[in-house]
Tab-separated table of C-alpha atoms and ligand atoms in Angstrom:
chain	number	residue	atom	x	y	z
A	119	UNK	CA	-0.001	-0.034	-0.018
A	120	UNK	CA	1.569	3.258	-1.175
A	121	UNK	CA	-0.098	6.179	0.625
A	122	UNK	CA	-1.395	8.707	-1.900
A	123	UNK	CA	-0.638	12.287	-0.680
A	124	UNK	CA	-3.760	13.608	-2.465
A	125	UNK	CA	-5.889	11.905	0.185
A	126	UNK	CA	-6.063	13.283	3.733
A	127	UNK	CA	-5.337	16.578	5.437
A	128	UNK	CA	-7.146	18.681	2.858
A	129	UNK	CA	-9.746	20.116	5.280
A	130	UNK	CA	-12.317	17.601	3.888
A	131	UNK	CA	-14.048	15.077	6.137
A	132	UNK	CA	-14.183	11.377	5.488
A	133	UNK	CA	-17.834	11.761	4.734
A	134	UNK	CA	-17.188	14.546	2.108
A	135	UNK	CA	-14.682	12.161	0.475
A	136	UNK	CA	-17.206	9.279	0.275
A	137	UNK	CA	-19.796	11.725	-1.135
A	138	UNK	CA	-17.481	12.813	-3.798
A	139	UNK	CA	-16.524	9.255	-4.625
A	140	UNK	CA	-20.278	8.527	-5.000
A	141	UNK	CA	-20.554	11.552	-7.353
A	142	UNK	CA	-17.633	10.155	-9.424
A	143	UNK	CA	-19.328	6.678	-9.562
A	144	UNK	CA	-22.672	8.234	-10.563
A	145	UNK	CA	-21.056	10.542	-13.332
A	146	UNK	CA	-19.176	7.583	-14.737
A	147	UNK	CA	-22.144	5.313	-14.656
A	148	UNK	CA	-20.374	2.792	-12.264
A	149	UNK	CA	-22.986	2.845	-9.548
A	150	UNK	CA	-26.072	4.611	-8.149
A	151	UNK	CA	-25.215	5.119	-4.424
A	152	UNK	CA	-26.379	8.026	-2.330
A	153	UNK	CA	-25.984	9.186	1.249
A	154	UNK	CA	-29.445	9.338	3.044
A	155	UNK	CA	-30.394	12.700	4.432
A	156	UNK	CA	-29.932	13.226	8.247
A	157	UNK	CA	-33.293	12.254	9.883
A	158	UNK	CA	-34.910	15.011	11.652
A	159	UNK	CA	-38.151	15.257	13.619
A	160	UNK	CA	-39.804	18.482	12.416
A	161	UNK	CA	-41.771	20.318	15.068
A	162	UNK	CA	-42.341	23.692	13.694
A	163	UNK	CA	-42.449	25.242	10.217
A	164	UNK	CA	-42.911	28.834	9.393
A	165	UNK	CA	-44.366	29.866	6.113
A	166	UNK	CA	-43.461	33.384	5.188
A	167	UNK	CA	-45.174	35.264	2.461
A	168	UNK	CA	-43.354	35.311	-0.833
A	169	UNK	CA	-40.454	33.202	0.362
A	170	UNK	CA	-39.491	29.629	1.158
A	171	UNK	CA	-40.785	27.652	4.195
A	172	UNK	CA	-38.403	27.729	7.171
A	173	UNK	CA	-38.157	24.820	9.614
A	174	UNK	CA	-37.841	26.863	12.954
A	175	UNK	CA	-37.765	23.667	15.387
A	176	UNK	CA	-36.483	20.182	14.677
A	177	UNK	CA	-34.560	17.577	16.446
A	178	UNK	CA	-31.986	15.060	15.347
A	179	UNK	CA	-33.295	11.513	15.280
A	180	UNK	CA	-31.321	8.314	15.638
A	181	UNK	CA	-31.057	6.831	12.163
A	182	UNK	CA	-32.725	3.397	11.924
A	183	UNK	CA	-30.545	2.303	9.014
A	184	UNK	CA	-27.093	2.866	7.729
A	185	UNK	CA	-25.875	6.152	6.032
A	186	UNK	CA	-25.294	4.951	2.483
A	187	UNK	CA	-27.324	2.672	0.142
A	188	UNK	CA	-27.727	2.041	-3.535
A	189	UNK	CA	-27.179	-0.074	-6.549
A	190	UNK	CA	-24.099	-1.542	-8.185
A	191	UNK	CA	-24.190	-3.908	-11.059
A	192	UNK	CA	-27.567	-5.246	-10.067
A	193	UNK	CA	-26.390	-5.682	-6.408
A	194	UNK	CA	-28.109	-3.903	-3.463
A	195	UNK	CA	-25.217	-2.040	-1.603
A	196	UNK	CA	-25.603	-0.725	1.990
A	197	UNK	CA	-22.897	0.664	4.192
A	198	UNK	CA	-21.909	2.777	7.119
A	199	UNK	CA	-18.738	4.940	7.283
A	200	UNK	CA	-16.905	5.482	10.554
A	201	UNK	CA	-13.638	6.868	11.492
A	202	UNK	CA	-11.225	6.641	14.611
A	203	UNK	CA	-8.143	8.372	15.731
A	204	UNK	CA	-7.203	5.210	17.531
A	205	UNK	CA	-3.918	3.642	16.240
A	206	UNK	CA	-4.425	-0.068	16.969
A	207	UNK	CA	-8.133	-0.767	17.239
A	208	UNK	CA	-11.543	0.338	16.290
A	209	UNK	CA	-13.971	1.014	19.209
A	210	UNK	CA	-17.329	-0.891	18.715
A	211	UNK	CA	-19.242	1.900	20.530
A	212	UNK	CA	-19.344	3.555	17.173
A	213	UNK	CA	-22.016	1.087	16.096
A	214	UNK	CA	-25.592	1.289	17.285
A	215	UNK	CA	-27.753	-1.770	17.860
A	216	UNK	CA	-30.257	-0.658	15.156
A	217	UNK	CA	-27.604	-0.296	12.679
A	218	UNK	CA	-26.279	-3.804	13.399
A	219	UNK	CA	-29.845	-5.191	13.094
A	220	UNK	CA	-30.179	-3.409	9.765
A	221	UNK	CA	-26.977	-4.810	8.418
A	222	UNK	CA	-28.013	-8.358	9.615
A	223	UNK	CA	-31.200	-7.958	7.654
A	224	UNK	CA	-29.442	-6.775	4.490
A	225	UNK	CA	-27.212	-9.854	4.628
A	226	UNK	CA	-30.132	-12.070	5.164
A	227	UNK	CA	-31.872	-10.678	2.091
A	228	UNK	CA	-28.831	-11.233	-0.082
A	229	UNK	CA	-27.693	-7.555	-0.181
A	230	UNK	CA	-24.111	-6.461	0.249
A	231	UNK	CA	-23.591	-4.842	3.760
A	232	UNK	CA	-20.343	-3.523	4.881
A	233	UNK	CA	-18.409	-0.790	6.731
A	234	UNK	CA	-15.712	1.633	5.634
A	235	UNK	CA	-13.400	2.231	8.537
A	236	UNK	CA	-11.103	5.226	8.340
A	237	UNK	CA	-7.923	4.977	10.520
A	238	UNK	CA	-7.228	8.653	10.496
A	239	UNK	CA	-3.744	8.301	12.078
A	240	UNK	CA	-2.588	5.860	9.406
A	241	UNK	CA	-4.558	7.543	6.589
A	242	UNK	CA	-5.968	4.129	5.761
A	243	UNK	CA	-9.532	3.001	4.803
A	244	UNK	CA	-10.625	-0.549	5.186
A	245	UNK	CA	-13.721	-2.265	3.689
A	246	UNK	CA	-15.031	-4.787	6.313
A	247	UNK	CA	-17.823	-7.099	5.433
A	248	UNK	CA	-20.880	-6.842	7.829
A	249	UNK	CA	-20.750	-10.702	8.233
A	250	UNK	CA	-17.471	-10.347	9.939
A	251	UNK	CA	-18.547	-7.378	12.097
A	252	UNK	CA	-21.726	-9.099	13.108
A	253	UNK	CA	-19.779	-12.310	13.979
A	254	UNK	CA	-17.287	-10.196	16.071
A	255	UNK	CA	-19.922	-8.415	17.935
A	256	UNK	CA	-21.705	-11.692	18.697
A	257	UNK	CA	-18.764	-13.768	19.897
A	258	UNK	CA	-16.396	-11.301	21.386
A	259	UNK	CA	-16.583	-9.607	24.715
A	260	UNK	CA	-13.919	-7.039	23.542
A	261	UNK	CA	-15.067	-3.392	23.083
A	262	UNK	CA	-13.031	-2.928	19.984
A	263	UNK	CA	-11.731	-4.726	16.993
A	264	UNK	CA	-8.028	-4.947	16.811
A	265	UNK	CA	-6.503	-3.239	13.671
A	266	UNK	CA	-4.645	-6.472	12.849
A	267	UNK	CA	-7.938	-8.280	12.706
A	268	UNK	CA	-9.262	-5.684	10.354
A	269	UNK	CA	-6.252	-6.012	8.158
A	270	UNK	CA	-6.719	-9.837	7.979
A	271	UNK	CA	-10.532	-9.868	7.487
A	272	UNK	CA	-11.067	-6.650	5.645
A	273	UNK	CA	-9.740	-5.153	2.408
A	274	UNK	CA	-7.564	-2.075	2.194
A	275	UNK	CA	-9.265	0.475	0.076
A	276	UNK	CA	-7.227	2.411	-2.554
A	277	UNK	CA	-7.426	6.143	-1.866
A	278	UNK	CA	-6.351	8.881	-4.126
A	279	UNK	CA	-7.651	11.838	-6.148
A	280	UNK	CA	-10.291	10.588	-8.408
A	281	UNK	CA	-12.076	8.687	-7.051
A	282	UNK	CA	-10.998	9.515	-3.466
A	283	UNK	CA	-12.014	6.288	-1.855
A	284	UNK	CA	-12.473	3.643	-4.460
A	285	UNK	CA	-14.430	1.072	-2.372
A	286	UNK	CA	-16.187	-0.489	-5.398
A	287	UNK	CA	-12.863	-2.210	-6.188
A	288	UNK	CA	-13.042	-3.785	-2.674
A	289	UNK	CA	-16.713	-4.753	-3.368
A	290	UNK	CA	-15.372	-6.618	-6.513
A	291	UNK	CA	-12.695	-8.375	-4.416
A	292	UNK	CA	-15.185	-9.179	-1.803
A	293	UNK	CA	-17.745	-10.539	-4.413
A	294	UNK	CA	-15.028	-12.547	-6.081
A	295	UNK	CA	-14.226	-14.356	-2.740
A	296	UNK	CA	-17.910	-14.714	-1.825
A	297	UNK	CA	-19.111	-16.231	-5.048
A	298	UNK	CA	-16.328	-18.620	-5.408
B	340	UNK	CA	-61.002	-5.820	-7.942
B	341	UNK	CA	-63.107	-5.849	-4.807
B	342	UNK	CA	-62.587	-2.751	-2.797
B	343	UNK	CA	-61.633	-3.335	0.765
B	344	UNK	CA	-63.333	-1.088	3.255
B	345	UNK	CA	-60.404	-1.110	5.701
B	346	UNK	CA	-58.401	0.833	3.135
B	347	UNK	CA	-59.154	4.522	2.603
B	348	UNK	CA	-60.899	7.082	4.681
B	349	UNK	CA	-59.167	6.373	7.934
B	350	UNK	CA	-57.524	9.745	8.301
B	351	UNK	CA	-54.173	8.203	7.196
B	352	UNK	CA	-52.180	9.470	4.259
B	353	UNK	CA	-51.027	7.210	1.393
B	354	UNK	CA	-47.516	7.741	2.622
B	355	UNK	CA	-48.574	6.497	6.136
B	356	UNK	CA	-50.114	3.354	4.460
B	357	UNK	CA	-46.835	2.744	2.625
B	358	UNK	CA	-44.879	3.211	5.655
B	359	UNK	CA	-47.069	0.750	7.641
B	360	UNK	CA	-46.731	-1.837	4.738
B	361	UNK	CA	-42.943	-1.497	4.844
B	362	UNK	CA	-42.952	-2.136	8.626
B	363	UNK	CA	-45.085	-5.157	7.993
B	364	UNK	CA	-42.748	-6.390	5.371
B	365	UNK	CA	-39.810	-5.680	7.762
B	366	UNK	CA	-41.474	-7.463	10.707
B	367	UNK	CA	-42.270	-10.508	8.717
B	368	UNK	CA	-39.028	-10.662	6.930
B	369	UNK	CA	-40.238	-10.204	3.670
B	370	UNK	CA	-38.153	-7.221	2.548
B	371	UNK	CA	-36.065	-4.331	3.965
B	372	UNK	CA	-37.522	-1.228	2.536
B	373	UNK	CA	-37.396	2.318	4.070
B	374	UNK	CA	-38.584	5.760	3.442
B	375	UNK	CA	-35.661	8.176	3.066
B	376	UNK	CA	-35.755	11.158	5.522
B	377	UNK	CA	-36.858	14.416	4.189
B	378	UNK	CA	-33.699	16.360	2.885
B	379	UNK	CA	-33.114	19.529	4.790
B	380	UNK	CA	-30.494	22.129	4.553
B	381	UNK	CA	-29.518	22.955	7.988
B	382	UNK	CA	-28.531	26.556	8.558
B	383	UNK	CA	-28.624	26.896	12.345
B	384	UNK	CA	-28.410	24.613	15.372
B	385	UNK	CA	-28.841	25.584	18.978
B	386	UNK	CA	-27.050	23.534	21.615
B	387	UNK	CA	-28.632	24.224	24.901
B	388	UNK	CA	-26.938	23.125	28.218
B	389	UNK	CA	-28.199	19.650	29.366
B	390	UNK	CA	-30.751	19.160	26.644
B	391	UNK	CA	-30.841	17.969	23.082
B	392	UNK	CA	-29.558	20.045	20.157
B	393	UNK	CA	-32.357	21.988	18.276
B	394	UNK	CA	-32.307	22.840	14.756
B	395	UNK	CA	-33.509	26.407	14.650
B	396	UNK	CA	-33.241	27.302	10.915
B	397	UNK	CA	-33.411	24.607	8.026
B	398	UNK	CA	-34.858	24.753	4.536
B	399	UNK	CA	-36.410	21.962	2.539
B	400	UNK	CA	-34.362	20.669	-0.401
B	401	UNK	CA	-35.520	19.048	-3.636
B	402	UNK	CA	-34.860	15.342	-3.192
B	403	UNK	CA	-32.372	14.091	-5.860
B	404	UNK	CA	-33.723	10.562	-5.768
B	405	UNK	CA	-37.038	8.830	-5.003
B	406	UNK	CA	-38.626	8.505	-1.595
B	407	UNK	CA	-38.245	4.736	-1.013
B	408	UNK	CA	-35.584	2.170	-1.476
B	409	UNK	CA	-34.327	-1.058	-0.232
B	410	UNK	CA	-33.855	-4.825	-0.768
B	411	UNK	CA	-36.289	-7.517	-1.781
B	412	UNK	CA	-35.154	-11.063	-2.279
B	413	UNK	CA	-31.776	-9.946	-3.461
B	414	UNK	CA	-33.189	-7.288	-5.736
B	415	UNK	CA	-32.625	-3.568	-5.391
B	416	UNK	CA	-35.939	-1.817	-5.161
B	417	UNK	CA	-36.623	1.786	-5.720
B	418	UNK	CA	-39.943	3.666	-5.977
B	419	UNK	CA	-41.750	6.919	-5.689
B	420	UNK	CA	-45.366	7.110	-4.245
B	421	UNK	CA	-47.707	9.717	-5.724
B	422	UNK	CA	-51.482	10.352	-5.540
B	423	UNK	CA	-54.067	12.235	-7.457
B	424	UNK	CA	-57.627	13.316	-7.098
B	425	UNK	CA	-58.114	13.171	-10.797
B	426	UNK	CA	-60.432	10.558	-11.940
B	427	UNK	CA	-59.258	9.703	-15.523
B	428	UNK	CA	-55.451	10.576	-15.714
B	429	UNK	CA	-52.294	11.105	-13.785
B	430	UNK	CA	-50.641	14.399	-14.138
B	431	UNK	CA	-46.978	14.221	-15.027
B	432	UNK	CA	-46.076	17.372	-13.231
B	433	UNK	CA	-45.887	15.196	-10.111
B	434	UNK	CA	-42.514	13.982	-11.367
B	435	UNK	CA	-39.396	16.029	-11.239
B	436	UNK	CA	-36.609	15.638	-13.888
B	437	UNK	CA	-34.052	14.474	-11.292
B	438	UNK	CA	-36.485	11.779	-10.141
B	439	UNK	CA	-36.927	10.505	-13.732
B	440	UNK	CA	-33.118	10.642	-14.238
B	441	UNK	CA	-32.629	8.646	-11.051
B	442	UNK	CA	-35.253	6.007	-12.191
B	443	UNK	CA	-33.535	5.732	-15.503
B	444	UNK	CA	-30.221	5.061	-13.783
B	445	UNK	CA	-31.805	2.350	-11.622
B	446	UNK	CA	-33.217	0.645	-14.621
B	447	UNK	CA	-29.841	0.812	-16.312
B	448	UNK	CA	-28.016	-0.781	-13.385
B	449	UNK	CA	-30.581	-3.615	-13.177
B	450	UNK	CA	-32.486	-2.497	-10.231
B	451	UNK	CA	-36.282	-2.517	-9.980
B	452	UNK	CA	-37.728	1.051	-10.326
B	453	UNK	CA	-41.375	1.725	-10.212
B	454	UNK	CA	-44.073	4.196	-9.101
B	455	UNK	CA	-47.048	3.534	-6.922
B	456	UNK	CA	-50.029	5.675	-8.064
B	457	UNK	CA	-52.937	6.311	-5.866
B	458	UNK	CA	-56.140	7.234	-7.519
B	459	UNK	CA	-57.841	8.756	-4.418
B	460	UNK	CA	-61.255	9.062	-5.987
B	461	UNK	CA	-61.345	5.407	-7.023
B	462	UNK	CA	-59.470	4.120	-3.973
B	463	UNK	CA	-57.107	2.310	-6.365
B	464	UNK	CA	-53.289	1.869	-6.224
B	465	UNK	CA	-51.348	1.005	-9.293
B	466	UNK	CA	-47.814	-0.374	-9.633
B	467	UNK	CA	-46.274	1.084	-12.864
B	468	UNK	CA	-42.954	0.112	-13.981
B	469	UNK	CA	-40.321	2.986	-14.389
B	470	UNK	CA	-39.674	1.613	-18.020
B	471	UNK	CA	-43.122	2.542	-19.078
B	472	UNK	CA	-43.209	5.896	-17.249
B	473	UNK	CA	-39.946	6.870	-18.870
B	474	UNK	CA	-40.988	5.804	-22.396
B	475	UNK	CA	-44.134	7.663	-21.951
B	476	UNK	CA	-42.375	10.931	-20.830
B	477	UNK	CA	-40.051	10.561	-23.791
B	478	UNK	CA	-42.409	9.938	-26.543
B	479	UNK	CA	-45.686	11.744	-25.467
B	480	UNK	CA	-46.528	15.343	-25.677
B	481	UNK	CA	-49.322	14.777	-23.315
B	482	UNK	CA	-49.163	16.268	-19.753
B	483	UNK	CA	-50.690	13.242	-18.075
B	484	UNK	CA	-51.092	9.431	-18.413
B	485	UNK	CA	-54.538	8.418	-19.116
B	486	UNK	CA	-55.894	6.044	-16.407
B	487	UNK	CA	-56.869	3.313	-19.087
B	488	UNK	CA	-53.227	3.270	-20.037
B	489	UNK	CA	-52.209	2.737	-16.456
B	490	UNK	CA	-54.744	-0.019	-16.129
B	491	UNK	CA	-53.280	-1.680	-19.220
B	492	UNK	CA	-49.459	-1.190	-18.550
B	493	UNK	CA	-49.626	-1.234	-14.758
B	494	UNK	CA	-50.482	-3.769	-12.166
B	495	UNK	CA	-53.344	-3.156	-9.718
B	496	UNK	CA	-52.158	-3.492	-6.158
B	497	UNK	CA	-54.153	-5.296	-3.485
B	498	UNK	CA	-55.036	-3.092	-0.742
B	499	UNK	CA	-56.472	-4.134	2.733
B	500	UNK	CA	-55.731	-4.088	6.388
B	501	UNK	CA	-52.434	-6.075	6.722
B	502	UNK	CA	-50.468	-5.131	4.779
B	503	UNK	CA	-52.328	-2.035	3.604
B	504	UNK	CA	-50.771	-1.850	0.184
B	505	UNK	CA	-49.314	-5.184	-0.784
B	506	UNK	CA	-47.077	-3.871	-3.584
B	507	UNK	CA	-44.533	-6.757	-3.372
B	508	UNK	CA	-47.082	-9.070	-4.891
B	509	UNK	CA	-47.072	-6.646	-7.909
B	510	UNK	CA	-43.265	-6.747	-7.979
B	511	UNK	CA	-43.516	-10.541	-8.093
B	512	UNK	CA	-45.971	-10.413	-11.029
B	513	UNK	CA	-43.732	-7.858	-12.786
B	514	UNK	CA	-40.614	-9.866	-12.285
B	515	UNK	CA	-42.419	-13.026	-13.557
B	516	UNK	CA	-43.206	-11.283	-16.817
B	517	UNK	CA	-39.746	-9.405	-17.134
B	518	UNK	CA	-37.695	-12.556	-16.475
B	519	UNK	CA	-39.732	-14.641	-18.979
C	1409	MG	MG1	-23.536	7.511	10.475
C	1410	MG	MG1	-41.852	12.290	-2.942
């Protein structure tokens, strides 16, 4: 893995990078994958004359699913993106129960569910299949996944300029192994 | 088609009925289909001490995709739900360009895209494949689809108590024809 300097430290968040990657995939007709809007409970809306409606009171809701889903080559794709500053492990408190339940359902209905993990310190992104994450959460009492385990069971994602986080290549690698 | 009296006139919106149907599908492990949150551009958030963050200024954004997507039996599912009080046709102004573009992409990438049309006056719901809608929008100069065309090219959806709008049966019928 040769670290590409065009990725990281550009004042962009991991989420921005994924969104740009999805825009790239969309423009090049590789996939149709979007981030879901942030779920808000709208309590008050003001309708001024001659201008747009304004939401004046709303509260953030816990998402019941993951942040990204879409379609790639006939496959249903579903993932969550998370990052950590930890050097040697990924804390599991980052995942809510309902997100794990959702990923379990996706796997059961023959979709492709995974997480993209950004180790900010190392500038590395890993694709980790939901099957592995779910098995780890079930059987382990540890509160985090060691990075060495992620390196072994995940797939390192190529990062760069265009696309920034080329996770579909990792999906291909995953499918090649799974369908064997 | 025998109209079921438990559907319609219960103070519930068409959208509520679809959401309940999706809850039913989820609970019975038939499918994993969710409504996407309403996209809002958040401008101001207030963080009071000792209580939840409040969004105090936000604006409604035009959705770039359809309202519902998910996974059914390994298939990527994507649809928009619309209703009309018209008796004999469905106005096309209900569909935005970006929604049509999105449905076109889904079809191209081998997903299942469709619309659910509710004729409120008749208490009827139709499944109409995106392929037909897109062809109609391209070739026709008319501003609405006549109901007789929808009856011919669409599939009448069974409505009732549980699930309220059993559109997956129509998906099955559609797939049986498409895969023939
Ligand atoms: Mg998230
Ligand atoms: Mg809509």
